[in-house]
Amino acid sequence: MISDQEKPSLEGKKPSEMSAEEKAKNAKKIKITTILGTILIILGILGILLPYFNSWLLARNSNIDLTSLSAEQMQAAQKTGQDVPFADIKEVGFFDFWPLLGKWKTEDIAGELIIPSLDIDLAIFNDAENTNLLAGVGQLLPDRPMGKGNYILTGHHVQGKGTLLHNLMDAEIGAKIYVTDKDKLYIYKVLETVQKDTDAIHMLDEDRLNLYEDEEAIITIMTCYRGQANSRWFVIAGLEEVTDYDPAKLLTD
């Protein structure tokens, strides 16, 4: 049996055959290898944990208290949004979204989106700038009012259930969707869910309302399909009822 001292070194020599200088070099190589191995292990752990950390950050960023906002403030915000080209709505990478977190503005909040069956309760921003989409959903075409025509909302699908529009993939036909500006409450019912290519601009057309003969208005909610930049997921719902805003109705429904 060979003792530890007689085992070959990294240079093929036994420790007893090495000079002091060679032993020092060998020890240095072992130290460097150990450090590099440790760094790789740490990077691997960070690679696993980072998506969850990002989801946690996004969850905090989108947890906006809307109770203090008035109907007048939301209606004013609806008039200030800018059109964002459909092609510009893209998933945000691991690191480049960090500088945008927390940069949303209260005066840009135009309403609230609530889908009880999916545990979605998000601020509706007046447009679809990425700063806004990291905190809620945005009106892709701000000139279209709630409860009229084909009302378009868009948002990000991110890892982590309960974060932004991640749960939208689980939408079922018949599920209720609530949209409000705190003056009126617009109640929709899901009619259709569909996956399309990223260039499916026709899904935004106003005249798509004509495809649903019994509906006086629809809402189309769009996100990336399971985070795939080249595929979109659409939930289309028909307007069932318009009532005066009453938070208690959300609790009973």
Short mmCIF file of C-alpha atoms in Angstrom, two decimals:
data_model
loop_
_atom_site.label_atom_id
_atom_site.label_comp_id
_atom_site.label_asym_id
_atom_site.label_seq_id
_atom_site.Cartn_x
_atom_site.Cartn_y
_atom_site.Cartn_z
CA MET A 1 0.00 0.00 0.00
CA ILE A 2 1.35 3.44 -1.00
CA SER A 3 1.38 6.10 1.72
CA ASP A 4 0.08 9.61 1.06
CA GLN A 5 3.63 10.88 0.97
CA GLU A 6 4.58 8.39 -1.75
CA LYS A 7 1.60 9.17 -4.04
CA PRO A 8 2.58 10.85 -7.38
CA SER A 9 2.34 14.63 -7.49
CA LEU A 10 0.65 16.65 -10.24
CA GLU A 11 3.98 16.64 -12.04
CA GLY A 12 4.31 12.84 -11.87
CA LYS A 13 6.85 12.83 -9.03
CA LYS A 14 6.52 11.52 -5.53
CA PRO A 15 6.65 14.28 -2.89
CA SER A 16 9.87 12.78 -1.52
CA GLU A 17 11.52 13.26 -4.94
CA MET A 18 10.54 16.95 -5.27
CA SER A 19 12.67 19.94 -4.41
CA ALA A 20 11.38 22.67 -2.10
CA GLU A 21 10.71 24.89 -5.12
CA GLU A 22 8.74 22.13 -6.87
CA LYS A 23 6.72 21.48 -3.72
CA ALA A 24 5.86 25.17 -3.52
CA LYS A 25 4.74 25.22 -7.17
CA ASN A 26 2.69 22.07 -6.64
CA ALA A 27 1.00 23.58 -3.55
CA LYS A 28 0.23 26.75 -5.54
CA LYS A 29 -1.38 24.74 -8.35
CA ILE A 30 -3.51 22.84 -5.85
CA LYS A 31 -4.58 26.13 -4.22
CA ILE A 32 -5.51 27.69 -7.57
CA THR A 33 -7.46 24.56 -8.59
CA THR A 34 -9.33 24.61 -5.28
CA ILE A 35 -10.18 28.32 -5.64
CA LEU A 36 -11.40 27.87 -9.24
CA GLY A 37 -13.49 24.87 -8.22
CA THR A 38 -15.06 26.86 -5.39
CA ILE A 39 -15.83 29.76 -7.73
CA LEU A 40 -17.49 27.42 -10.23
CA ILE A 41 -19.61 25.89 -7.48
CA ILE A 42 -20.68 29.36 -6.27
CA LEU A 43 -21.52 30.46 -9.83
CA GLY A 44 -23.56 27.29 -10.31
CA ILE A 45 -25.54 27.94 -7.14
CA LEU A 46 -26.12 31.57 -8.17
CA GLY A 47 -27.25 30.41 -11.60
CA ILE A 48 -29.88 28.22 -9.94
CA LEU A 49 -31.02 30.83 -7.40
CA LEU A 50 -30.94 33.95 -9.60
CA PRO A 51 -34.26 33.30 -11.43
CA TYR A 52 -36.01 32.88 -8.08
CA PHE A 53 -34.39 36.04 -6.74
CA ASN A 54 -35.48 37.94 -9.86
CA SER A 55 -39.03 36.63 -9.44
CA TRP A 56 -39.01 37.81 -5.83
CA LEU A 57 -37.87 41.27 -6.92
CA LEU A 58 -40.59 41.44 -9.59
CA ALA A 59 -43.24 40.28 -7.12
CA ARG A 60 -42.25 43.08 -4.75
CA ASN A 61 -42.14 45.61 -7.58
CA SER A 62 -45.64 44.69 -8.78
CA ASN A 63 -47.21 44.62 -5.32
CA ILE A 64 -48.72 48.08 -5.65
CA ASP A 65 -51.27 49.43 -3.18
CA LEU A 66 -54.00 50.94 -5.36
CA THR A 67 -56.43 51.74 -2.54
CA SER A 68 -55.36 55.37 -2.27
CA LEU A 69 -55.76 56.13 -5.98
CA SER A 70 -58.97 57.86 -7.02
CA ALA A 71 -61.09 57.43 -10.14
CA GLU A 72 -60.05 60.93 -11.23
CA GLN A 73 -56.34 60.04 -11.02
CA MET A 74 -56.80 56.85 -13.03
CA GLN A 75 -58.89 58.54 -15.70
CA ALA A 76 -56.31 61.31 -16.03
CA ALA A 77 -53.58 58.69 -16.56
CA GLN A 78 -55.54 57.07 -19.40
CA LYS A 79 -55.14 60.24 -21.42
CA THR A 80 -51.34 60.44 -21.16
CA GLY A 81 -50.19 57.04 -22.46
CA GLN A 82 -48.10 56.69 -25.62
CA ASP A 83 -48.35 53.96 -28.25
CA VAL A 84 -45.57 51.36 -28.02
CA PRO A 85 -44.88 49.35 -31.21
CA PHE A 86 -46.01 45.74 -31.00
CA ALA A 87 -42.52 44.55 -32.00
CA ASP A 88 -41.00 46.39 -29.03
CA ILE A 89 -42.83 44.25 -26.49
CA LYS A 90 -40.06 41.79 -25.64
CA GLU A 91 -38.97 39.73 -22.68
CA VAL A 92 -36.43 41.44 -20.46
CA GLY A 93 -33.16 39.62 -19.76
CA PHE A 94 -31.74 38.50 -16.42
CA PHE A 95 -29.75 41.61 -15.64
CA ASP A 96 -31.01 44.42 -17.85
CA PHE A 97 -34.31 44.75 -15.99
CA TRP A 98 -32.72 45.60 -12.63
CA PRO A 99 -32.14 49.30 -13.46
CA LEU A 100 -35.84 49.61 -14.38
CA LEU A 101 -37.27 48.25 -11.15
CA GLY A 102 -39.19 50.75 -9.07
CA LYS A 103 -39.08 53.42 -11.80
CA TRP A 104 -42.83 53.31 -12.48
CA LYS A 105 -44.88 56.40 -11.61
CA THR A 106 -48.13 56.55 -9.69
CA GLU A 107 -49.50 59.11 -12.15
CA ASP A 108 -49.20 56.52 -14.94
CA ILE A 109 -51.59 54.04 -13.29
CA ALA A 110 -54.81 54.00 -15.32
CA GLY A 111 -56.69 51.13 -13.71
CA GLU A 112 -56.61 47.68 -12.17
CA LEU A 113 -56.78 44.17 -13.66
CA ILE A 114 -58.16 41.37 -11.49
CA ILE A 115 -58.53 37.71 -12.47
CA PRO A 116 -59.58 35.94 -9.25
CA SER A 117 -59.24 32.37 -10.59
CA LEU A 118 -55.60 33.04 -11.55
CA ASP A 119 -54.66 35.07 -8.46
CA ILE A 120 -53.85 38.05 -10.70
CA ASP A 121 -54.32 41.55 -9.30
CA LEU A 122 -52.17 44.11 -11.12
CA ALA A 123 -52.01 47.80 -11.84
CA ILE A 124 -52.92 48.80 -15.38
CA PHE A 125 -50.47 51.40 -16.67
CA ASN A 126 -51.30 53.92 -19.34
CA ASP A 127 -48.83 52.41 -21.82
CA ALA A 128 -46.58 49.40 -22.39
CA GLU A 129 -43.15 50.82 -21.59
CA ASN A 130 -40.92 48.19 -19.96
CA THR A 131 -40.69 50.24 -16.77
CA ASN A 132 -44.45 49.80 -16.44
CA LEU A 133 -44.55 46.15 -17.56
CA LEU A 134 -42.17 45.20 -14.75
CA ALA A 135 -44.75 46.49 -12.27
CA GLY A 136 -48.05 45.48 -13.87
CA VAL A 137 -49.75 45.36 -17.26
CA GLY A 138 -49.89 48.12 -19.85
CA GLN A 139 -52.41 49.46 -22.33
CA LEU A 140 -50.82 48.61 -25.67
CA LEU A 141 -53.14 50.99 -27.50
CA PRO A 142 -53.94 53.75 -24.97
CA ASP A 143 -56.49 55.43 -27.22
CA ARG A 144 -58.87 52.49 -26.76
CA PRO A 145 -61.01 52.92 -23.63
CA MET A 146 -62.00 50.19 -21.20
CA GLY A 147 -65.23 48.42 -22.05
CA LYS A 148 -65.15 49.43 -25.72
CA GLY A 149 -64.11 47.61 -28.91
CA ASN A 150 -61.01 45.42 -28.54
CA TYR A 151 -59.30 46.65 -25.37
CA ILE A 152 -55.67 45.49 -25.36
CA LEU A 153 -53.51 44.79 -22.31
CA THR A 154 -50.02 43.31 -22.37
CA GLY A 155 -47.53 42.17 -19.76
CA HIS A 156 -44.58 39.91 -19.04
CA HIS A 157 -44.63 36.18 -18.44
CA VAL A 158 -41.89 35.49 -15.88
CA GLN A 159 -40.77 32.54 -13.82
CA GLY A 160 -42.57 32.16 -10.54
CA LYS A 161 -46.28 31.56 -10.04
CA GLY A 162 -48.19 34.59 -8.87
CA THR A 163 -45.70 36.99 -10.49
CA LEU A 164 -46.97 39.38 -13.17
CA LEU A 165 -48.75 37.34 -15.92
CA HIS A 166 -47.15 33.96 -15.22
CA ASN A 167 -50.52 32.48 -14.22
CA LEU A 168 -52.21 33.67 -17.44
CA MET A 169 -51.25 30.35 -19.08
CA ASP A 170 -53.80 28.65 -16.80
CA ALA A 171 -56.78 30.74 -17.96
CA GLU A 172 -59.91 28.66 -18.52
CA ILE A 173 -62.90 29.35 -20.71
CA GLY A 174 -65.61 31.08 -18.69
CA ALA A 175 -63.27 32.60 -16.10
CA LYS A 176 -64.12 36.12 -14.94
CA ILE A 177 -61.85 39.08 -15.70
CA TYR A 178 -62.38 42.42 -13.98
CA VAL A 179 -61.05 45.74 -15.24
CA THR A 180 -61.73 48.98 -13.42
CA ASP A 181 -60.79 52.65 -13.39
CA LYS A 182 -62.56 53.01 -10.00
CA ASP A 183 -65.45 54.73 -11.71
CA LYS A 184 -66.83 51.71 -13.56
CA LEU A 185 -66.24 47.99 -13.12
CA TYR A 186 -66.05 46.07 -16.41
CA ILE A 187 -66.72 42.36 -16.05
CA TYR A 188 -65.54 40.05 -18.84
CA LYS A 189 -65.78 36.28 -19.37
CA VAL A 190 -62.98 34.33 -21.11
CA LEU A 191 -64.06 33.20 -24.58
CA GLU A 192 -60.82 31.88 -26.04
CA THR A 193 -57.13 31.27 -25.36
CA VAL A 194 -54.68 30.92 -28.22
CA GLN A 195 -50.95 30.76 -28.97
CA LYS A 196 -49.66 32.77 -31.94
CA ASP A 197 -46.36 33.72 -33.55
CA THR A 198 -44.74 36.92 -32.37
CA ASP A 199 -45.85 38.84 -35.47
CA ALA A 200 -49.58 38.12 -35.02
CA ILE A 201 -50.46 41.81 -35.20
CA HIS A 202 -53.96 41.00 -36.44
CA MET A 203 -54.86 39.96 -32.88
CA LEU A 204 -54.84 43.65 -31.99
CA ASP A 205 -57.26 44.74 -34.70
CA GLU A 206 -60.33 46.63 -33.57
CA ASP A 207 -62.54 44.71 -35.98
CA ARG A 208 -61.72 41.37 -34.31
CA LEU A 209 -64.78 42.18 -32.26
CA ASN A 210 -66.80 41.14 -35.32
CA LEU A 211 -65.61 37.54 -34.84
CA TYR A 212 -67.67 37.33 -31.66
CA GLU A 213 -71.21 38.08 -32.83
CA ASP A 214 -72.83 38.12 -29.41
CA GLU A 215 -70.25 40.42 -27.79
CA GLU A 216 -70.49 44.20 -27.65
CA ALA A 217 -66.84 44.52 -26.56
CA ILE A 218 -63.85 42.28 -25.87
CA ILE A 219 -60.58 42.43 -23.99
CA THR A 220 -57.37 40.86 -25.34
CA ILE A 221 -54.58 40.15 -22.84
CA MET A 222 -51.22 39.30 -24.38
CA THR A 223 -47.97 37.90 -22.98
CA CYS A 224 -45.01 35.85 -24.22
CA TYR A 225 -45.86 32.16 -24.40
CA ARG A 226 -44.02 30.55 -21.46
CA GLY A 227 -41.28 33.14 -21.80
CA GLN A 228 -40.58 32.38 -25.48
CA ALA A 229 -39.72 35.63 -27.26
CA ASN A 230 -40.97 34.32 -30.62
CA SER A 231 -44.40 33.23 -29.44
CA ARG A 232 -47.37 35.04 -27.87
CA TRP A 233 -50.20 33.86 -25.65
CA PHE A 234 -53.57 35.58 -25.94
CA VAL A 235 -56.59 35.46 -23.67
CA ILE A 236 -59.73 36.92 -25.23
CA ALA A 237 -62.78 37.68 -23.10
CA GLY A 238 -66.20 39.15 -23.85
CA LEU A 239 -67.83 41.97 -21.91
CA GLU A 240 -70.63 40.64 -19.70
CA GLU A 241 -71.53 43.56 -17.49
CA VAL A 242 -70.65 47.15 -16.65
CA THR A 243 -71.46 48.39 -13.15
CA ASP A 244 -70.47 51.22 -10.87
CA TYR A 245 -67.22 50.46 -9.09
CA ASP A 246 -67.76 48.54 -5.87
CA PRO A 247 -64.86 46.68 -4.22
CA ALA A 248 -67.37 44.48 -2.42
CA LYS A 249 -68.49 43.00 -5.74
CA LEU A 250 -64.97 41.66 -6.32
CA LEU A 251 -65.12 39.88 -2.98
CA THR A 252 -68.53 38.30 -3.62
CA ASP A 253 -67.65 37.21 -7.16
#
